Coordinates of C-alpha atoms in Angstrom, one line a residue:
Chain A
M118 CA 0.0 0.0 0.0
I119 CA 2.8 2.5 0.9
T120 CA 5.7 1.8 -1.5
Y121 CA 9.1 3.5 -1.2
R122 CA 11.0 3.2 -4.5
D123 CA 14.7 4.1 -4.6
V124 CA 14.1 7.0 -2.2
G125 CA 17.0 9.3 -1.6
V126 CA 17.0 12.4 0.7
R127 CA 19.8 14.8 1.3
Y128 CA 19.7 17.6 3.9
A129 CA 21.4 20.8 2.8
S130 CA 23.3 21.1 6.0
R131 CA 24.9 17.6 5.8
D132 CA 27.4 15.9 3.5
R133 CA 26.0 12.4 3.7
A134 CA 22.7 11.5 2.2
A135 CA 20.0 11.0 4.9
L136 CA 18.4 8.3 2.8
Q137 CA 19.9 6.5 -0.2
G138 CA 18.2 4.0 -2.5
V139 CA 15.6 2.9 0.0
S140 CA 13.0 0.6 -1.5
F141 CA 10.4 -1.5 0.4
E142 CA 6.6 -1.8 0.8
A143 CA 4.3 -1.6 3.8
T144 CA 1.3 -3.7 2.8
R145 CA -2.1 -4.1 4.3
G146 CA -2.7 -6.8 6.9
R147 CA 0.7 -6.7 8.5
I148 CA 3.1 -4.6 10.6
T149 CA 6.1 -3.5 8.7
A150 CA 8.8 -2.3 11.0
V151 CA 11.7 0.0 10.3
V152 CA 14.6 -0.3 12.8
G153 CA 18.1 1.1 13.0
P154 CA 20.4 3.1 15.2
N155 CA 19.9 6.8 16.0
G156 CA 20.5 8.9 13.0
S157 CA 20.0 6.0 10.5
G158 CA 17.2 7.8 8.6
K159 CA 14.1 6.3 10.2
S160 CA 12.4 9.6 11.0
T161 CA 13.4 11.0 7.6
L162 CA 11.5 8.1 6.0
V163 CA 8.4 9.3 7.8
R164 CA 8.9 12.9 7.1
A165 CA 9.4 12.1 3.4
L166 CA 6.0 10.4 3.4
L167 CA 4.4 13.6 5.0
G168 CA 6.0 15.8 2.3
S169 CA 8.1 17.6 4.9
V170 CA 11.4 16.8 3.1
H171 CA 12.2 16.9 -0.6
L172 CA 13.1 13.7 -2.3
E173 CA 16.4 13.8 -4.2
T174 CA 15.7 10.5 -6.0
G175 CA 12.9 8.0 -6.2
R176 CA 9.3 8.2 -5.3
I177 CA 6.8 7.2 -2.6
E178 CA 3.5 5.7 -3.8
I179 CA 0.2 5.1 -2.1
D180 CA -1.6 2.3 -3.8
G181 CA 0.5 2.9 -6.9
T182 CA -0.1 6.7 -7.0
H183 CA 2.9 8.9 -6.7
I184 CA 2.3 11.1 -3.6
A185 CA 3.5 14.2 -5.4
S186 CA 0.4 13.9 -7.6
L187 CA -1.9 13.7 -4.5
A188 CA -3.2 16.7 -2.5
R189 CA -1.9 16.8 1.1
R190 CA -5.3 16.3 2.6
E191 CA -5.9 13.4 0.2
I192 CA -2.7 11.7 1.5
A193 CA -3.8 12.4 5.1
S194 CA -7.2 10.9 4.6
R195 CA -5.5 7.6 3.4
V196 CA -2.4 7.5 5.6
A197 CA -2.4 8.7 9.2
A198 CA 0.8 9.5 11.0
V199 CA 1.7 9.5 14.7
T200 CA 4.9 11.5 14.5
Q201 CA 7.6 11.5 17.2
R202 CA 7.0 15.1 18.3
E203 CA 3.8 16.8 19.0
D204 CA 3.2 20.0 21.0
V205 CA 0.5 20.5 23.5
V206 CA 0.9 24.2 24.1
F207 CA -2.8 25.0 24.3
P208 CA -4.5 21.9 25.6
L209 CA -7.7 20.8 23.9
K210 CA -10.0 18.2 25.5
V211 CA -9.6 14.6 24.3
R212 CA -12.8 14.7 22.2
E213 CA -11.7 17.9 20.5
Y214 CA -8.3 16.6 19.8
V215 CA -9.5 13.3 18.3
Q216 CA -12.0 15.3 16.2
L217 CA -9.0 17.1 14.6
G218 CA -8.3 13.7 12.9
R219 CA -11.2 14.6 10.6
Y220 CA -9.5 17.8 9.4
P221 CA -8.2 16.1 6.2
R222 CA -11.8 15.4 5.2
L223 CA -13.5 18.5 6.7
G224 CA -11.0 21.2 5.5
L225 CA -11.9 24.7 6.5
W226 CA -15.5 24.8 5.5
R227 CA -17.3 21.4 5.5
S228 CA -19.4 21.0 8.7
V229 CA -19.2 17.9 10.8
S230 CA -21.5 15.1 9.5
A231 CA -22.8 11.8 11.0
A232 CA -20.0 9.9 9.2
D233 CA -17.4 12.1 11.0
V234 CA -19.0 11.5 14.4
A235 CA -19.1 7.8 13.7
A236 CA -15.4 7.7 12.7
V237 CA -14.4 9.5 15.8
R238 CA -16.5 7.2 18.0
R239 CA -15.0 4.1 16.4
A240 CA -11.5 5.4 16.9
L241 CA -12.2 6.2 20.6
D242 CA -13.7 2.7 21.1
L243 CA -10.8 0.9 19.5
T244 CA -8.2 2.7 21.6
G245 CA -10.2 2.8 24.8
A246 CA -9.7 6.6 24.8
D247 CA -13.4 7.1 25.4
A248 CA -12.7 6.6 29.1
F249 CA -11.3 10.1 29.3
L250 CA -13.2 12.1 26.7
D251 CA -13.5 15.3 28.7
R252 CA -10.1 15.4 30.1
A253 CA -7.6 18.0 28.9
L254 CA -4.6 16.7 27.0
S255 CA -2.3 18.2 29.6
Q256 CA -3.8 15.9 32.2
L257 CA -3.1 12.6 30.5
S258 CA -0.4 10.1 31.4
G259 CA 2.1 9.1 28.8
G260 CA 0.2 5.9 28.0
E261 CA -3.1 7.7 27.7
W262 CA -1.6 10.4 25.5
Q263 CA -0.3 7.8 23.1
R264 CA -3.7 6.1 23.0
V265 CA -5.4 9.4 22.3
R266 CA -2.9 10.2 19.5
L267 CA -3.5 6.8 18.0
A268 CA -7.3 7.5 18.2
R269 CA -6.8 10.8 16.4
A270 CA -4.9 8.9 13.7
L271 CA -7.6 6.3 13.4
A272 CA -10.2 9.0 13.1
Q273 CA -8.5 10.1 9.9
G274 CA -10.3 7.1 8.4
G275 CA -7.6 5.8 6.2
D276 CA -6.4 2.2 6.3
A277 CA -2.7 2.9 6.8
I278 CA -1.0 4.1 10.0
V279 CA 2.6 5.3 10.3
L280 CA 4.0 5.6 13.8
D281 CA 7.4 7.0 14.7
E282 CA 8.7 5.5 17.9
P283 CA 5.3 5.5 19.6
T284 CA 6.4 3.6 22.8
T285 CA 9.2 5.9 23.9
F286 CA 8.6 6.8 27.6
L287 CA 6.0 4.0 28.0
D288 CA 6.3 1.3 30.7
V289 CA 6.1 -2.4 29.7
G290 CA 2.3 -2.6 30.3
H291 CA 1.5 0.4 28.2
E292 CA 4.0 -0.6 25.5
M293 CA 2.4 -4.1 25.2
H294 CA -1.0 -2.5 25.1
L295 CA 0.0 -0.4 22.2
F296 CA 1.8 -3.2 20.3
E297 CA -1.3 -5.5 20.8
L298 CA -3.5 -2.7 19.4
L299 CA -1.3 -2.3 16.4
G300 CA -1.3 -6.1 15.8
R301 CA -5.1 -6.1 15.9
L302 CA -5.3 -3.2 13.5
A303 CA -3.0 -5.1 11.1
S304 CA -5.0 -8.2 11.4
E305 CA -8.1 -6.2 10.6
G306 CA -6.5 -5.1 7.3
H307 CA -4.6 -1.9 8.1
A308 CA -1.2 -1.3 6.8
V309 CA 0.9 -0.5 9.9
L310 CA 4.3 1.1 9.3
L311 CA 6.2 1.2 12.6
V312 CA 9.5 3.0 13.3
S313 CA 10.9 1.6 16.6
H314 CA 13.9 1.0 18.7
Q315 CA 12.3 -2.0 20.4
L316 CA 13.9 -4.7 18.3
N317 CA 12.7 -7.6 20.4
L318 CA 9.1 -6.5 20.5
V319 CA 9.2 -5.6 16.8
A320 CA 10.6 -9.1 16.1
R321 CA 7.5 -10.6 17.8
F322 CA 4.8 -8.4 16.2
A323 CA 6.1 -7.4 12.7
A324 CA 5.8 -9.6 9.7
H325 CA 8.4 -7.6 7.8
M326 CA 11.5 -5.7 9.1
V327 CA 13.7 -3.2 7.4
L328 CA 17.1 -2.4 9.1
L329 CA 18.4 1.0 8.2
H330 CA 22.1 2.1 8.6
H331 CA 23.5 5.4 7.4
G332 CA 20.4 5.9 5.3
R333 CA 20.7 2.6 3.4
I334 CA 18.9 -0.6 3.9
E335 CA 21.3 -3.0 5.6
A336 CA 18.9 -6.0 5.8
A337 CA 15.2 -6.6 5.1
G338 CA 12.9 -9.5 5.4
T339 CA 11.2 -11.6 8.1
P340 CA 12.4 -11.0 11.7
D341 CA 14.5 -14.2 11.4
D342 CA 16.2 -12.8 8.3
V343 CA 17.0 -9.4 9.9
M344 CA 17.8 -10.4 13.5
Q345 CA 21.3 -11.8 12.7
A346 CA 24.0 -11.2 15.3
G347 CA 26.7 -10.3 12.8
V348 CA 24.7 -7.7 11.0
L349 CA 23.2 -6.1 14.1
E350 CA 26.6 -6.0 15.9
R351 CA 28.1 -4.1 12.9
V352 CA 25.2 -1.7 12.7
Y353 CA 24.8 -0.9 16.4
E354 CA 28.5 -1.2 17.1
W355 CA 28.0 -3.2 20.2
P356 CA 28.6 -6.9 21.0
L357 CA 25.4 -8.9 21.2
V358 CA 23.9 -12.3 20.8
I359 CA 20.7 -13.4 19.3
T360 CA 18.8 -16.1 21.2
R361 CA 15.3 -17.5 20.8
D362 CA 13.0 -16.3 23.5
P363 CA 12.1 -19.4 25.5
A364 CA 8.5 -18.2 26.2
V365 CA 7.4 -17.0 22.8
G366 CA 10.0 -18.4 20.3
A367 CA 10.8 -15.1 18.6
P368 CA 14.4 -14.1 17.8
T369 CA 15.7 -12.0 20.7
L370 CA 18.6 -9.6 20.9
V371 CA 20.7 -9.7 24.1
P372 CA 23.4 -6.9 24.3
L373 CA 26.5 -8.0 26.1
R374 CA 28.5 -6.0 28.7
A375 CA 31.5 -4.1 27.3
R376 CA 34.8 -5.9 27.7
P377 CA 37.9 -3.9 28.9
R378 CA 40.4 -2.6 26.3
G379 CA 38.0 -2.7 23.5
D380 CA 38.0 -6.5 23.3
R381 CA 34.7 -7.2 21.7
T382 CA 34.8 -10.9 21.0
V383 CA 31.9 -12.8 22.4
Chain B
M226 CA -17.8 28.5 25.2
T227 CA -21.4 28.3 26.0
R228 CA -24.1 30.5 24.5
I229 CA -24.4 32.4 27.7
R230 CA -20.7 33.3 27.6
W231 CA -21.0 34.6 24.0
A232 CA -24.0 36.6 25.0
L233 CA -22.1 38.0 28.0
L234 CA -19.2 39.0 25.7
W235 CA -21.5 40.9 23.4
L236 CA -23.3 42.5 26.4
I237 CA -20.0 43.7 27.9
L238 CA -19.0 45.2 24.5
V239 CA -22.3 47.0 24.2
V240 CA -22.1 48.3 27.8
A241 CA -18.5 49.4 27.3
I242 CA -19.3 51.3 24.1
M243 CA -22.3 52.9 25.8
G244 CA -20.2 53.8 28.7
G245 CA -17.5 55.2 26.5
V246 CA -20.0 57.5 24.7
M247 CA -21.6 58.6 28.0
V248 CA -18.6 59.4 30.1
G249 CA -16.3 62.4 29.5
T250 CA -15.9 66.1 30.3
I251 CA -19.6 66.5 29.6
R252 CA -21.5 63.6 31.1
L253 CA -24.4 62.3 29.1
A254 CA -27.4 60.2 30.2
P255 CA -28.3 57.1 28.1
A256 CA -31.3 59.0 26.7
D257 CA -29.0 61.8 25.5
V258 CA -26.8 59.3 23.7
V259 CA -29.8 57.8 21.9
D260 CA -31.0 61.3 21.0
G261 CA -27.5 62.2 19.9
L262 CA -27.3 59.1 17.7
L263 CA -30.7 59.9 16.1
G264 CA -29.6 63.6 15.7
V265 CA -32.7 64.9 17.6
G266 CA -31.1 66.2 20.8
H267 CA -29.4 69.4 21.7
P268 CA -27.0 70.4 19.0
T269 CA -24.0 70.2 21.4
T270 CA -25.0 66.8 22.5
V271 CA -25.4 65.6 18.9
A272 CA -22.0 67.0 18.1
V273 CA -20.4 65.4 21.2
V274 CA -21.9 62.0 20.4
R275 CA -21.6 62.0 16.7
T276 CA -18.3 63.7 16.0
L277 CA -16.3 63.4 19.2
R278 CA -17.1 60.3 21.2
L279 CA -18.7 57.7 18.9
P280 CA -15.9 57.6 16.3
R281 CA -13.3 57.5 19.1
V282 CA -15.1 54.7 21.0
L283 CA -15.6 52.7 17.8
L284 CA -12.0 53.2 16.7
A285 CA -10.8 51.9 20.1
A286 CA -13.1 48.9 19.8
L287 CA -11.8 48.1 16.3
V288 CA -8.2 48.5 17.5
G289 CA -8.9 46.1 20.4
A290 CA -10.7 43.6 18.2
G291 CA -8.0 43.5 15.6
L292 CA -5.0 43.2 18.0
A293 CA -6.6 40.6 20.2
A294 CA -7.7 38.4 17.2
A295 CA -4.3 38.7 15.6
G296 CA -2.6 37.8 18.9
A297 CA -4.9 34.7 19.3
A298 CA -4.2 33.5 15.8
L299 CA -0.4 34.1 16.0
Q300 CA -0.1 32.4 19.4
G301 CA -1.8 29.3 18.0
A302 CA 0.1 29.2 14.7
T303 CA 3.5 29.7 16.3
R304 CA 2.7 27.6 19.4
N305 CA 4.1 30.4 21.5
R306 CA 2.2 31.9 24.4
L307 CA 4.1 35.2 24.0
A308 CA 3.5 35.7 20.3
E309 CA 1.6 38.9 19.4
P310 CA 1.3 41.0 16.3
Y311 CA 4.0 43.5 17.3
L312 CA 6.5 40.7 17.5
L313 CA 6.5 40.4 13.8
G314 CA 8.3 43.7 13.7
V315 CA 5.2 45.4 12.4
S316 CA 5.0 48.0 15.1
G317 CA 8.5 49.1 14.6
G318 CA 8.0 49.3 10.8
A319 CA 4.8 51.3 11.3
A320 CA 6.5 53.7 13.7
V321 CA 9.4 54.2 11.3
G322 CA 7.0 55.1 8.5
A323 CA 5.0 57.5 10.6
V324 CA 7.9 59.2 12.3
L325 CA 9.8 59.7 9.0
A326 CA 6.7 61.2 7.5
A327 CA 6.3 63.5 10.4
A328 CA 10.0 64.4 10.3
L329 CA 9.7 65.3 6.6
H330 CA 6.7 67.6 7.5
L331 CA 4.3 65.6 5.3
S332 CA 0.6 66.3 5.9
R333 CA -1.4 64.7 8.7
V334 CA -3.2 62.5 6.2
I335 CA 0.0 61.1 4.9
V336 CA 1.4 60.1 8.3
P337 CA -0.8 57.1 9.0
L338 CA -0.5 55.9 5.4
A339 CA 3.3 56.1 5.8
G340 CA 2.9 54.1 9.0
F341 CA 0.9 51.5 7.2
G342 CA 3.5 51.3 4.4
G343 CA 6.2 50.9 7.0
A344 CA 4.3 48.1 8.8
L345 CA 3.9 46.1 5.6
A346 CA 7.5 46.7 4.7
A347 CA 8.6 45.4 8.1
V348 CA 6.5 42.3 7.7
A349 CA 8.0 41.7 4.2
L350 CA 11.4 42.2 5.7
T351 CA 10.7 39.9 8.6
L352 CA 9.7 37.1 6.2
I353 CA 12.7 37.7 3.9
V354 CA 15.1 37.6 6.9
A355 CA 13.4 34.4 8.2
R356 CA 13.8 32.9 4.7
A357 CA 17.4 33.9 4.4
A358 CA 18.0 32.3 7.8
G359 CA 16.6 29.1 6.4
G360 CA 13.4 29.2 8.5
R361 CA 10.8 29.2 5.6
G362 CA 7.6 28.6 7.5
D363 CA 9.3 27.9 10.9
A364 CA 7.4 29.8 13.6
R365 CA 10.4 30.4 15.9
T366 CA 12.6 31.7 13.1
I367 CA 9.9 34.1 12.0
L368 CA 9.5 35.5 15.5
M369 CA 13.2 35.9 15.9
A370 CA 13.4 37.7 12.6
G371 CA 10.5 39.9 13.8
V372 CA 12.5 40.9 16.9
V373 CA 15.6 41.7 14.8
V374 CA 13.5 43.8 12.4
G375 CA 11.8 45.6 15.3
A376 CA 15.2 46.4 16.9
F377 CA 16.5 47.8 13.6
A378 CA 13.3 49.9 13.3
N379 CA 13.8 51.3 16.8
A380 CA 17.3 52.4 15.9
V381 CA 16.1 54.1 12.8
I382 CA 13.5 56.0 14.8
M383 CA 16.0 57.1 17.4
V384 CA 18.3 58.5 14.6
A385 CA 15.3 60.3 13.1
L386 CA 14.2 61.8 16.4
A387 CA 17.7 62.9 17.3
N388 CA 17.6 65.2 14.2
S389 CA 14.1 66.5 14.9
A390 CA 12.8 69.6 16.6
A391 CA 11.4 69.3 20.1
N392 CA 7.7 69.6 19.1
E393 CA 8.0 66.9 16.5
V394 CA 9.6 64.6 19.0
R395 CA 6.7 65.1 21.3
G396 CA 4.2 64.3 18.5
A397 CA 6.1 61.2 17.5
L398 CA 6.4 60.0 21.0
W399 CA 2.7 60.6 21.6
W400 CA 1.9 58.4 18.6
M401 CA 4.3 55.7 19.7
M402 CA 2.6 55.6 23.1
G403 CA -0.8 54.9 21.4
S404 CA -3.8 57.1 21.3
A405 CA -7.3 57.1 19.9
S406 CA -7.7 60.9 20.4
D407 CA -7.4 61.7 16.7
A408 CA -10.3 59.4 15.8
S409 CA -12.4 60.4 12.8
W410 CA -15.1 58.7 10.9
D411 CA -12.7 58.2 7.9
Q412 CA -10.4 56.3 10.2
V413 CA -13.2 54.2 11.6
C414 CA -14.3 53.3 8.1
I415 CA -10.8 52.4 6.9
L416 CA -10.0 50.4 10.1
S417 CA -13.3 48.6 10.0
G418 CA -12.4 47.4 6.5
F419 CA -9.0 46.1 7.8
V420 CA -10.6 44.4 10.8
A421 CA -13.4 42.8 8.8
V422 CA -11.0 41.3 6.3
G423 CA -8.3 40.3 8.8
V424 CA -10.5 38.9 11.5
G425 CA -12.8 37.2 8.9
A426 CA -9.8 35.5 7.3
L427 CA -8.5 34.4 10.6
L428 CA -11.8 32.9 11.6
A429 CA -11.9 31.1 8.3
L430 CA -8.4 29.7 9.0
G431 CA -9.4 28.6 12.5
R432 CA -9.3 24.9 11.9
S433 CA -5.9 25.1 10.2
I434 CA -4.6 27.0 13.2
D435 CA -5.9 24.2 15.6
V436 CA -3.8 21.8 13.5
L437 CA -0.8 24.1 13.3
A438 CA -0.8 24.3 17.1
L439 CA 0.1 20.6 17.2
G440 CA 3.5 21.2 15.6
D441 CA 4.9 21.1 12.1
D442 CA 5.2 17.4 11.7
A443 CA 1.8 16.6 13.2
A444 CA 0.2 19.3 11.1
A445 CA 1.8 18.0 7.9
G446 CA 0.5 14.5 8.9
L447 CA -3.0 16.0 9.0
G448 CA -2.7 17.4 5.5
V449 CA -1.9 21.0 6.3
D450 CA 0.7 22.8 4.1
V451 CA 2.5 24.2 7.1
A452 CA 4.5 26.9 5.3
R453 CA 1.5 28.2 3.4
A454 CA -1.0 28.1 6.2
S455 CA 1.5 29.9 8.6
L456 CA 2.2 32.5 6.0
A457 CA -1.6 33.2 5.6
V458 CA -1.8 33.7 9.4
Y459 CA 1.2 36.1 9.4
V460 CA -0.2 38.1 6.6
C461 CA -3.5 38.5 8.3
G462 CA -1.8 39.4 11.6
A463 CA 0.3 42.0 9.8
L464 CA -2.7 43.4 8.1
L465 CA -4.5 43.8 11.4
A466 CA -1.4 45.2 13.2
A467 CA -0.7 47.6 10.4
G468 CA -4.2 48.9 10.3
T469 CA -4.5 49.3 14.1
V470 CA -1.0 50.9 14.5
S471 CA -1.8 53.4 11.7
A472 CA -5.0 54.3 13.4
A473 CA -4.0 54.6 17.0
G474 CA -0.3 54.1 17.3
L475 CA 1.3 51.4 19.5
V476 CA -1.2 49.9 21.9
G477 CA 0.6 47.1 23.7
F478 CA -0.5 44.0 25.7
I479 CA -3.9 43.6 24.1
G480 CA -2.7 41.0 21.5
L481 CA -0.8 39.2 24.3
L482 CA -3.2 39.3 27.1
V483 CA -6.7 38.9 25.7
P484 CA -6.2 35.5 24.1
H485 CA -5.0 34.2 27.4
L486 CA -8.1 35.6 29.2
V487 CA -10.4 34.0 26.6
R488 CA -8.7 30.6 27.0
L489 CA -9.1 30.8 30.8
A490 CA -12.8 31.5 30.1
G491 CA -13.0 28.1 28.4
A492 CA -12.3 28.7 24.7
R493 CA -10.1 26.0 23.2
T494 CA -10.5 25.7 19.4
H495 CA -9.3 28.7 17.4
R496 CA -12.5 29.8 15.8
T497 CA -13.9 30.3 19.2
I498 CA -10.7 31.8 20.6
I499 CA -10.3 34.3 17.8
G500 CA -13.9 35.3 17.8
A501 CA -14.1 35.7 21.6
A502 CA -10.7 37.5 21.7
A503 CA -12.0 40.0 19.1
L504 CA -15.1 40.8 21.3
G505 CA -13.1 40.9 24.5
G506 CA -10.3 43.0 23.0
A507 CA -12.8 45.5 21.7
S508 CA -14.3 45.9 25.2
L509 CA -11.0 46.1 26.9
V510 CA -9.6 48.9 24.7
V511 CA -12.8 50.9 24.9
L512 CA -12.5 50.8 28.7
A513 CA -8.8 51.5 28.6
D514 CA -9.5 54.6 26.4
L515 CA -12.2 55.7 28.8
I516 CA -9.6 55.5 31.6
A517 CA -7.1 57.4 29.4
R518 CA -9.5 60.2 28.9
T519 CA -10.9 60.5 32.3
A520 CA -8.4 59.3 35.0
L521 CA -6.4 62.5 35.4
P522 CA -8.4 65.4 33.9
P523 CA -7.6 67.7 32.2
A524 CA -4.6 65.7 31.0
E525 CA -5.1 62.8 28.8
L526 CA -3.0 59.6 29.3
P527 CA -1.5 57.7 26.4
L528 CA -3.7 54.7 25.6
G529 CA -0.7 52.4 25.3
A530 CA 0.4 53.4 28.8
V531 CA -3.1 52.5 30.2
T532 CA -3.2 49.1 28.5
A533 CA 0.3 48.4 29.7
L534 CA -0.7 49.5 33.3
I535 CA -3.7 47.2 33.2
G536 CA -1.9 44.5 31.3
V537 CA 1.3 44.0 33.3
P538 CA -0.3 43.0 36.6
F539 CA -2.9 40.8 34.8
F540 CA -0.1 39.1 32.8
F541 CA 1.9 38.6 35.9
A542 CA -1.1 36.8 37.5
L543 CA -1.5 34.7 34.4
L544 CA 2.2 33.7 34.4
R545 CA 1.8 32.5 38.0
R546 CA -1.3 30.6 37.1
L547 CA 0.3 29.0 34.0
S548 CA 3.6 28.0 35.6

């Protein structure tokens, strides 16, 4: 559904390309995860999809249509994004915030219809955010805030969701809650494109993984294909082993303690 | 905002305007005001109401509405609680235009027009400086550029004043302190055009401003062209600031303070905030002008000084509440 074809991005202030020759597809019905070290280009991938950065090469397509030929609001009504940063300077109430998810369809002039109300209600139900409808955004906990942001994204009504490190600052319970919800959305037919640092959780939930390093794809495929100790050690520059989790059977990364005098053999 | 609160805002505005027309060196009863408006009362009363007080009160109301609405929109679009129209450098530019026109002994009609030209030039300069700094639509860069342009404008004014005669300095200073005392029906007509267009456009942009307030990436994700939508808000803010500054000089704190008061009263989405701020700002400036006229007779206080005297303690209380 979301297809990156040979995407290259270069920021004016830097010598090295932020992304180079990146090609992969996030299809409906599965979680596609993009992983990689800090600065590997993961967030640039999301910003390129939002039209916030200029593509030097390649193209991004939504169901085969080049995004450059789609209006911004058209893109937003098909692909919703939960970006890494979002400001809450002037706190709305939860219901008003989730309602903003209808902006791509309402624009400046159209008045709220029954379909808009229904979409908002469905999004609130799915995420459980209806429990705190009348609370101000500033009064939410980290976990609640991420659920509300996801509800806003679902209210946009498309069948693709892009999330940039949505579980940062969340405890284990809230993190699992969010991953389970994403898994459920994928199984119901959404295309979920997830940028995350949580390799082990991603390996359990995602059907397809893309490992970025210095703006290029270092490895891609199933979690078993990508979770290879040799590749990950080189990319993350840290000694580690890959085991198979005894409880769930997924490939699991275990970082090792640093050895003195730079001895990195395992 | 409930209907009752909207009704209350309108009621306060009507009472403020009524009070503004009634109170002054000659006190008028409400019946006198109505007679004056209809042109059936004593000729002096009619003259006081129609040519002295009403244009002045309406000018003050329009100044307040324009500045408060512009402040509300700019705070939202820049995600900055301290944003206000003057921060775009517009006040400095308007002052440069007006002071230079006065220094060159141009006619009284030209001075506000020169102020308006200066204000627009300052906004253009602010946007060019921001672009050159690589900020494009970035809110913080544009505010910083506005501060730089404002500082430059101040320097130009000081150079101009240093070479002026004493009476010109006094005139220029009076204008820079803000005053509605020169109000005329012509000015009211011109400013009402500015305010109708500027506030109307900002109300129309309200939903975009709600989205812009979430930050650039989040706004882009919701389908807003951040650079273009921000630019639209800045241009409207500049239009309102330029119009109000040309009409009444520099009236501070309204654009900063009123949006916060309106939010405290329960307005959260920007169509509501901008609309309510326009009504509240209008009432506040009418009352401030009333105080400026009547507090220390026979002297008249500068309007900008009164709004600052009211604004500073209010704003301090707000800061305590917000932090």
